[in-house]
Short mmCIF file of C-alpha atoms in Angstrom, two decimals:
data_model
loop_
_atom_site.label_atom_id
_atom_site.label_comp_id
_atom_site.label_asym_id
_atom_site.label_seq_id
_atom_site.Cartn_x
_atom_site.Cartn_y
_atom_site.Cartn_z
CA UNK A 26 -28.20 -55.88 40.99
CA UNK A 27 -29.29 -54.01 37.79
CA UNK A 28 -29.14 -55.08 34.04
CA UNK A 29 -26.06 -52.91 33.93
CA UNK A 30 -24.44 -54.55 36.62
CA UNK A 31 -24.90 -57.61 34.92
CA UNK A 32 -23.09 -56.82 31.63
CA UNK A 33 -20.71 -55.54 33.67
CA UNK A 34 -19.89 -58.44 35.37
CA UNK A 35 -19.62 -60.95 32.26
CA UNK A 36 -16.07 -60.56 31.58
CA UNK A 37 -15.30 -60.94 35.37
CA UNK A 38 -17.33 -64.17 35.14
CA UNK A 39 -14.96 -65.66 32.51
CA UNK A 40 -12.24 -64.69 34.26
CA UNK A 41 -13.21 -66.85 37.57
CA UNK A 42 -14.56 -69.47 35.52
CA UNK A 43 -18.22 -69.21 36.67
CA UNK A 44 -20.89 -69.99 34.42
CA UNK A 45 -21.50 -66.97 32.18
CA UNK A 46 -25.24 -67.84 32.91
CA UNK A 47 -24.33 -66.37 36.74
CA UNK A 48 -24.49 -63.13 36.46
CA UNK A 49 -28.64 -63.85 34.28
CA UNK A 50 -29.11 -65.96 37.13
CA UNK A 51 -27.81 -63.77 40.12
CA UNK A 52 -30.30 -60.94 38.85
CA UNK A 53 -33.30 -63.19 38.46
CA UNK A 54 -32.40 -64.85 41.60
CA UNK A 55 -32.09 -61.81 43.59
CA UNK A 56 -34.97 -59.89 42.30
CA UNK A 57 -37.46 -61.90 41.27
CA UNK A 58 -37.39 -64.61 44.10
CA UNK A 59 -40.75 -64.75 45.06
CA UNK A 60 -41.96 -65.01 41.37
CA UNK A 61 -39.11 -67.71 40.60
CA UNK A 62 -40.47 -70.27 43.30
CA UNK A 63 -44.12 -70.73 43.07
CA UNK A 64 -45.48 -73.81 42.18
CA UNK A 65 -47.42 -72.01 39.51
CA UNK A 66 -44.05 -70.38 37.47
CA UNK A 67 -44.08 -73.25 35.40
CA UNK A 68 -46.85 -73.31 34.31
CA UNK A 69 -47.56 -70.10 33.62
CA UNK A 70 -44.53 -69.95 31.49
CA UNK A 71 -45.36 -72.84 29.44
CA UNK A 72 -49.00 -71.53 28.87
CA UNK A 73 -47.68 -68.25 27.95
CA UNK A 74 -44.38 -69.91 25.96
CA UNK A 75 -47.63 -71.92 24.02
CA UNK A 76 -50.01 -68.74 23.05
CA UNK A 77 -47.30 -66.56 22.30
CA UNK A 78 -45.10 -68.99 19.93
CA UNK A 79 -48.50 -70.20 18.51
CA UNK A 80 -49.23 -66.23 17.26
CA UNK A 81 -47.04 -65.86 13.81
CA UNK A 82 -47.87 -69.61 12.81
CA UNK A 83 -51.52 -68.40 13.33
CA UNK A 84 -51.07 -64.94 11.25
CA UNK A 85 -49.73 -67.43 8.51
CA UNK A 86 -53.07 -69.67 8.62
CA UNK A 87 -55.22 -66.20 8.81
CA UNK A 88 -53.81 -64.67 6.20
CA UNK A 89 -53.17 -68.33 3.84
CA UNK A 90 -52.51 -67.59 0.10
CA UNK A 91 -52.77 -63.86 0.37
CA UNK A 92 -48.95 -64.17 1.26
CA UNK A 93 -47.88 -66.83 -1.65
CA UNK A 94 -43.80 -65.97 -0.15
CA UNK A 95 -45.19 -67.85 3.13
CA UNK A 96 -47.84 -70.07 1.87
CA UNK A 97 -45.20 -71.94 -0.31
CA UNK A 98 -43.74 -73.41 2.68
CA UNK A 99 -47.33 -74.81 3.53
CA UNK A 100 -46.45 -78.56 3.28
CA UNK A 101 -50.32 -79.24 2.40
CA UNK A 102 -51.35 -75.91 0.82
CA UNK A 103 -54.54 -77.24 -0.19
CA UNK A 104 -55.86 -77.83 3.11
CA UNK A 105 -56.12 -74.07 5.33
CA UNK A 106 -57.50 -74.26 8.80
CA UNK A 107 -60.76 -72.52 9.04
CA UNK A 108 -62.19 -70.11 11.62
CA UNK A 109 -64.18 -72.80 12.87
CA UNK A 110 -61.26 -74.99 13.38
CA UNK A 111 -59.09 -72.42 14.60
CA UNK A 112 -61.50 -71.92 17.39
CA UNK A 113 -62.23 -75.60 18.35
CA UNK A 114 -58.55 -75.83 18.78
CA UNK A 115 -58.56 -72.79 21.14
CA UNK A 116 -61.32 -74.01 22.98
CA UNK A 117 -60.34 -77.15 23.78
CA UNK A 118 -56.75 -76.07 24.69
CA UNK A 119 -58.37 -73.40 27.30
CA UNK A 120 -61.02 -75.46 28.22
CA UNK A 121 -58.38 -77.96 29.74
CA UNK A 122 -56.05 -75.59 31.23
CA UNK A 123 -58.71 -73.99 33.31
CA UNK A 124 -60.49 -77.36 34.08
CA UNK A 125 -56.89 -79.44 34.23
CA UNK A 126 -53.70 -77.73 34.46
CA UNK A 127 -54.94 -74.56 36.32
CA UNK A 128 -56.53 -76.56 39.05
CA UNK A 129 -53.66 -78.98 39.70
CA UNK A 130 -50.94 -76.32 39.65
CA UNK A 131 -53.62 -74.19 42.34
CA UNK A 132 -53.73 -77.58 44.44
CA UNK A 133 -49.59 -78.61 44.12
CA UNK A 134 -48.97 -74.51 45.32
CA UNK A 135 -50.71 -75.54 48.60
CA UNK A 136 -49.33 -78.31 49.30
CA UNK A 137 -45.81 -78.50 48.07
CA UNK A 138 -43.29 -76.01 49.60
CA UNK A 139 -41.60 -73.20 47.34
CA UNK A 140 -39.15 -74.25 45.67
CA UNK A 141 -35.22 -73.45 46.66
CA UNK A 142 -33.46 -71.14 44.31
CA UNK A 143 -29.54 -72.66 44.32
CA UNK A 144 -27.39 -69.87 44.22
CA UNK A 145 -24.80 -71.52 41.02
CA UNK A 146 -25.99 -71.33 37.84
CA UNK A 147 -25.50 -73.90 35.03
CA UNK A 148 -22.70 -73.61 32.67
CA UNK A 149 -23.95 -73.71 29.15
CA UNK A 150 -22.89 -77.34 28.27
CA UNK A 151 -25.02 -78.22 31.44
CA UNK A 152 -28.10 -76.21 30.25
CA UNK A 153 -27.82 -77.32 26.38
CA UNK A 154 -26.87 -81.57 27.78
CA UNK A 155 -30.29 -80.68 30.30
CA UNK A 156 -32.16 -79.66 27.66
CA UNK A 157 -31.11 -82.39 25.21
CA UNK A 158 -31.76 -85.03 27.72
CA UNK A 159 -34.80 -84.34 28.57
CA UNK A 160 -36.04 -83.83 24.95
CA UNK A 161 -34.70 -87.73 24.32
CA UNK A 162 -36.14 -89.15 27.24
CA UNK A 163 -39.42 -87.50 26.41
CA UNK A 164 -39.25 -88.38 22.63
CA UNK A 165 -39.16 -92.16 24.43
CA UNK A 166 -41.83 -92.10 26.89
CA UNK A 167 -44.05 -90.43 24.24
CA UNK A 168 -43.22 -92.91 21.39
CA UNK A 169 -44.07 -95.58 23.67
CA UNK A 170 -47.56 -93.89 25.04
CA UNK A 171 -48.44 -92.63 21.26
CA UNK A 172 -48.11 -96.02 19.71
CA UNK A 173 -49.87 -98.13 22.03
CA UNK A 174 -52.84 -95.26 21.95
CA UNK A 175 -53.24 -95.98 18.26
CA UNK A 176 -53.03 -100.05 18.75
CA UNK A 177 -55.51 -100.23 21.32
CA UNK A 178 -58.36 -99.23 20.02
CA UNK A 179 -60.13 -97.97 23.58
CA UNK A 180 -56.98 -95.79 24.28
CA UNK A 181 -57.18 -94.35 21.31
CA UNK A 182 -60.95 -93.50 20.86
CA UNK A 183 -61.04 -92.60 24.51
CA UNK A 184 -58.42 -90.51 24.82
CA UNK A 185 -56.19 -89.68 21.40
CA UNK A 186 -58.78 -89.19 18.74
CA UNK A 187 -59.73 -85.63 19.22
CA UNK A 188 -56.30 -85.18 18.20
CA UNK A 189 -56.69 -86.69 14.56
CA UNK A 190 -59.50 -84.53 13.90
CA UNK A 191 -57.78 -83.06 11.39
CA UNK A 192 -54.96 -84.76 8.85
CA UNK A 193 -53.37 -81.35 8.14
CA UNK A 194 -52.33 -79.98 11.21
CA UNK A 195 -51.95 -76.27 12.15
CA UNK A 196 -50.00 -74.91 15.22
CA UNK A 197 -53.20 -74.40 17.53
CA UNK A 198 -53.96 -78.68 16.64
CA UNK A 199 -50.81 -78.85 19.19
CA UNK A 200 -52.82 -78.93 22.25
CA UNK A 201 -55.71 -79.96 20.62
CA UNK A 202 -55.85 -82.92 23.30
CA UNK A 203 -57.65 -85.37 25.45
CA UNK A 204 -57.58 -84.11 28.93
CA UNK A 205 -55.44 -87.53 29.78
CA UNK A 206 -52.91 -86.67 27.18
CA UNK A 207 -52.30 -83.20 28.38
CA UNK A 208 -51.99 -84.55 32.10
CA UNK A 209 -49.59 -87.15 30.75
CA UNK A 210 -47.48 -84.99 28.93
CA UNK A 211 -47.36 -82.51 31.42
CA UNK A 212 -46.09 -84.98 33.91
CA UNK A 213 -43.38 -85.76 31.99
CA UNK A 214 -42.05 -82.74 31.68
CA UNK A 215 -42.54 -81.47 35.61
CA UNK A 216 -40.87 -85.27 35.99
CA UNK A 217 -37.91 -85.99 33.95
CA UNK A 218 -35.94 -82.78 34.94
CA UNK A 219 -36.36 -84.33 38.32
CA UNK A 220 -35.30 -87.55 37.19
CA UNK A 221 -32.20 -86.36 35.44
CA UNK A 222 -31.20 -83.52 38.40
CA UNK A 223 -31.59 -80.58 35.94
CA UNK A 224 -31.06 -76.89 37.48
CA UNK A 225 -34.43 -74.97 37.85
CA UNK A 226 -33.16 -72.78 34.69
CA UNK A 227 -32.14 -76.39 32.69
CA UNK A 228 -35.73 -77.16 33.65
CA UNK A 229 -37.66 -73.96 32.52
CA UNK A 230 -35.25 -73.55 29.13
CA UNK A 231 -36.59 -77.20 28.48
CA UNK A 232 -39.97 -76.41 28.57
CA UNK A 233 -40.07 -73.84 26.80
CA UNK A 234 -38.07 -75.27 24.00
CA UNK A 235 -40.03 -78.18 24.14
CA UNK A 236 -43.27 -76.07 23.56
CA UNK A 237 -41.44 -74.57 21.14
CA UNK A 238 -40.62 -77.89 19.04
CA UNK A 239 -44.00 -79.05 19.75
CA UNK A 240 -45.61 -76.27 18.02
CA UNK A 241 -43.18 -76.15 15.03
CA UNK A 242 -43.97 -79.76 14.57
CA UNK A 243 -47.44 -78.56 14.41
CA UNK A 244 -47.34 -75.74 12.35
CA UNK A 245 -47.98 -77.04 8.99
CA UNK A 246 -45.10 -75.43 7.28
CA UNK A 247 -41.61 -76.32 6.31
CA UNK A 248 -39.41 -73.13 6.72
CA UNK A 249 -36.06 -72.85 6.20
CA UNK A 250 -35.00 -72.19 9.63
CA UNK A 251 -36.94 -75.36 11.12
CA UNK A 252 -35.39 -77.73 13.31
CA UNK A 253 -35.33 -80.59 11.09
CA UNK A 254 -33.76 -78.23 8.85
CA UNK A 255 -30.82 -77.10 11.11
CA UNK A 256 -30.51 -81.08 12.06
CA UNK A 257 -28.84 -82.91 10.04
CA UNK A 258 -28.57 -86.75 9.04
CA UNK A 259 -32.14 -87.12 9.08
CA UNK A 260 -31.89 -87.26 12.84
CA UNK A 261 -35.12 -84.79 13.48
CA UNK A 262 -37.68 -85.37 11.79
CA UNK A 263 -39.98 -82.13 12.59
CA UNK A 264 -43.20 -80.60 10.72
CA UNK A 265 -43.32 -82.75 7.54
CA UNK A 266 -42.86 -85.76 9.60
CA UNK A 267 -45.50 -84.77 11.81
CA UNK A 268 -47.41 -84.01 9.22
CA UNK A 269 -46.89 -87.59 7.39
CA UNK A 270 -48.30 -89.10 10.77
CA UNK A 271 -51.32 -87.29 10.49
CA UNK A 272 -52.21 -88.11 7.17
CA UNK A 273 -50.93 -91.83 7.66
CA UNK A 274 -51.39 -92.42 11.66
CA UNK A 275 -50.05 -95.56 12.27
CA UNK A 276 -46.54 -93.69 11.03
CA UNK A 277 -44.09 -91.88 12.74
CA UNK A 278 -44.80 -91.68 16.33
CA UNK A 279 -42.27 -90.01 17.85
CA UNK A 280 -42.80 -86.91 18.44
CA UNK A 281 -39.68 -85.12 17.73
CA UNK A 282 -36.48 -87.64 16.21
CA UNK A 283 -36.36 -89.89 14.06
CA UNK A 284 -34.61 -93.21 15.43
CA UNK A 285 -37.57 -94.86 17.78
CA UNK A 286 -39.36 -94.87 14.43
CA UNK A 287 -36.59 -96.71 12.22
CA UNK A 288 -35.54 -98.70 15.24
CA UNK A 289 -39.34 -100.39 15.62
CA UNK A 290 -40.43 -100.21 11.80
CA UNK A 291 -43.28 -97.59 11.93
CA UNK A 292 -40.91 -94.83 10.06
CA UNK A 293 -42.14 -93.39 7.25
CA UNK A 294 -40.42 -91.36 4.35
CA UNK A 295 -41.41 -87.61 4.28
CA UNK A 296 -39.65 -84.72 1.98
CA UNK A 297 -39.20 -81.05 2.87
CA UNK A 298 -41.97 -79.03 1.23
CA UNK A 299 -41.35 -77.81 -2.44
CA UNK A 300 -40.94 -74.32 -3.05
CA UNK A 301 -40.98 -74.14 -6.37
#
């Protein structure tokens, strides 16, 4: 099946009342099988999701107040990563994906079998409700793990702290982690698709959407188009939340929404950056 063929075959799929995903998923399916089941797809996708969205939020840092149109959505203008932090941040994060991530995914590929490719795709309210889910269940288990790591002191100098190195945080601070935290959150997200019977492409949009929020909540900068933004109610809190934990850490610990936060008293107020 070629790209044309699969174009081609979008109005048929409405008309049988398939998934409009099938005909994205037939060619994927059928021609990249091999790829599609290794152990190690995931992870290189969310490794390559993570350096890749990190790239224009990094140009923005580089290049700092020589673009004032950009810098005024810095929500801390004041305080620019430097080179030197830029490439602690990069170190670390490579450091523990050779050492960590690298190594387990080598060790699950020869162990675990490949995995089988169903032949239905998701509809889209299955792949958007997937995708949803498992961003709530992980904004939970997180919440839960990120405030007791800053109320036990040994968690949190042990394992959390090279996180707070820095109160204004940049998108490269993302994975700026303890090896622990980066095995933790990465079993989280290879678990709760599991948990919640996602489809293998419910499970790979999550992760990369979830590297995606992840890294917006990181970036430092309140643009327009942020989710928090496009959220209404106050529901999502995004970068300027994040960014209020940072500077105040025993705030806002969930990592994406807003509720956990007001529901156990650790929310605090944040404002969208000022343009003016």
């Amino acid at each position: 099946m070629t790209l044309v063929n699969v174009f081609e075959t979008i109005w048929d799929t409405f008309q049988t009342k398939d998934s409009v995903l099938q005909p994205v998923w037939d060619y994927v399916r059928l021609n990249h099988s091999e790829t599609l089941r290794s152990p190690l797809f995931p992870v290189i996708l969310t490794v390559a999701s993570y350096f890749v969205l990190c790239i224009p939020y990094l140009v923005c840092d580089i290049m700092g107040k020589k673009w004032p149109a950009v810098n005024r959505y810095k929500i801390q203008p004041d305080k620019m990563p430097t080179t030197a932090m830029l490439l602690h941040c990069s170190g670390v994060t490579l450091y523990n994906h050779v050492l960590l991530v690298f190594p387990a995914a080598v060790a699950q590929w020869m162990w675990r079998p490949s995995t089988p490719l169903p032949e239905r795709a998701p509809t889209l309210l299955e792949l958007a409700g997937g995708v949803t889910g498992n961003l709530l269940l992980f904004d939970f288990q997180y919440f839960i793990w990120h405030f007791l790591h800053h109320k036990i002191r040994w968690l949190y100098v042990t394992f959390h702290a090279i996180h707070h190195n820095y109160s204004a945080p940049f998108a490269l601070a993302t994975q700026c982690l303890g090896g622990w935290e980066l095995v933790t959150v990465g079993f989280w997200t290879t678990l709760n698709p599991i948990l919640l019977r996602c489809h293998l492409l419910t499970t790979w949009m999550f992760m990369v959407v979830h590297v995606y929020v992840s890294v917006e909540d990181h970036c430092g900068y309140d643009f327009p188009w942020c989710m928090s933004r496009l959220i209404p109610f106050g529901v999502y809190g995004g970068p300027s939340k994040h960014d209020v934990h940072h500077q105040k850490p025993n705030t806002n610990f969930a990592p994406h929404f807003s509720h956990w936060d007001k529901l156990f008293g650790t929310h605090a107020e944040f404002s969208f950056a000022k343009t003016q």
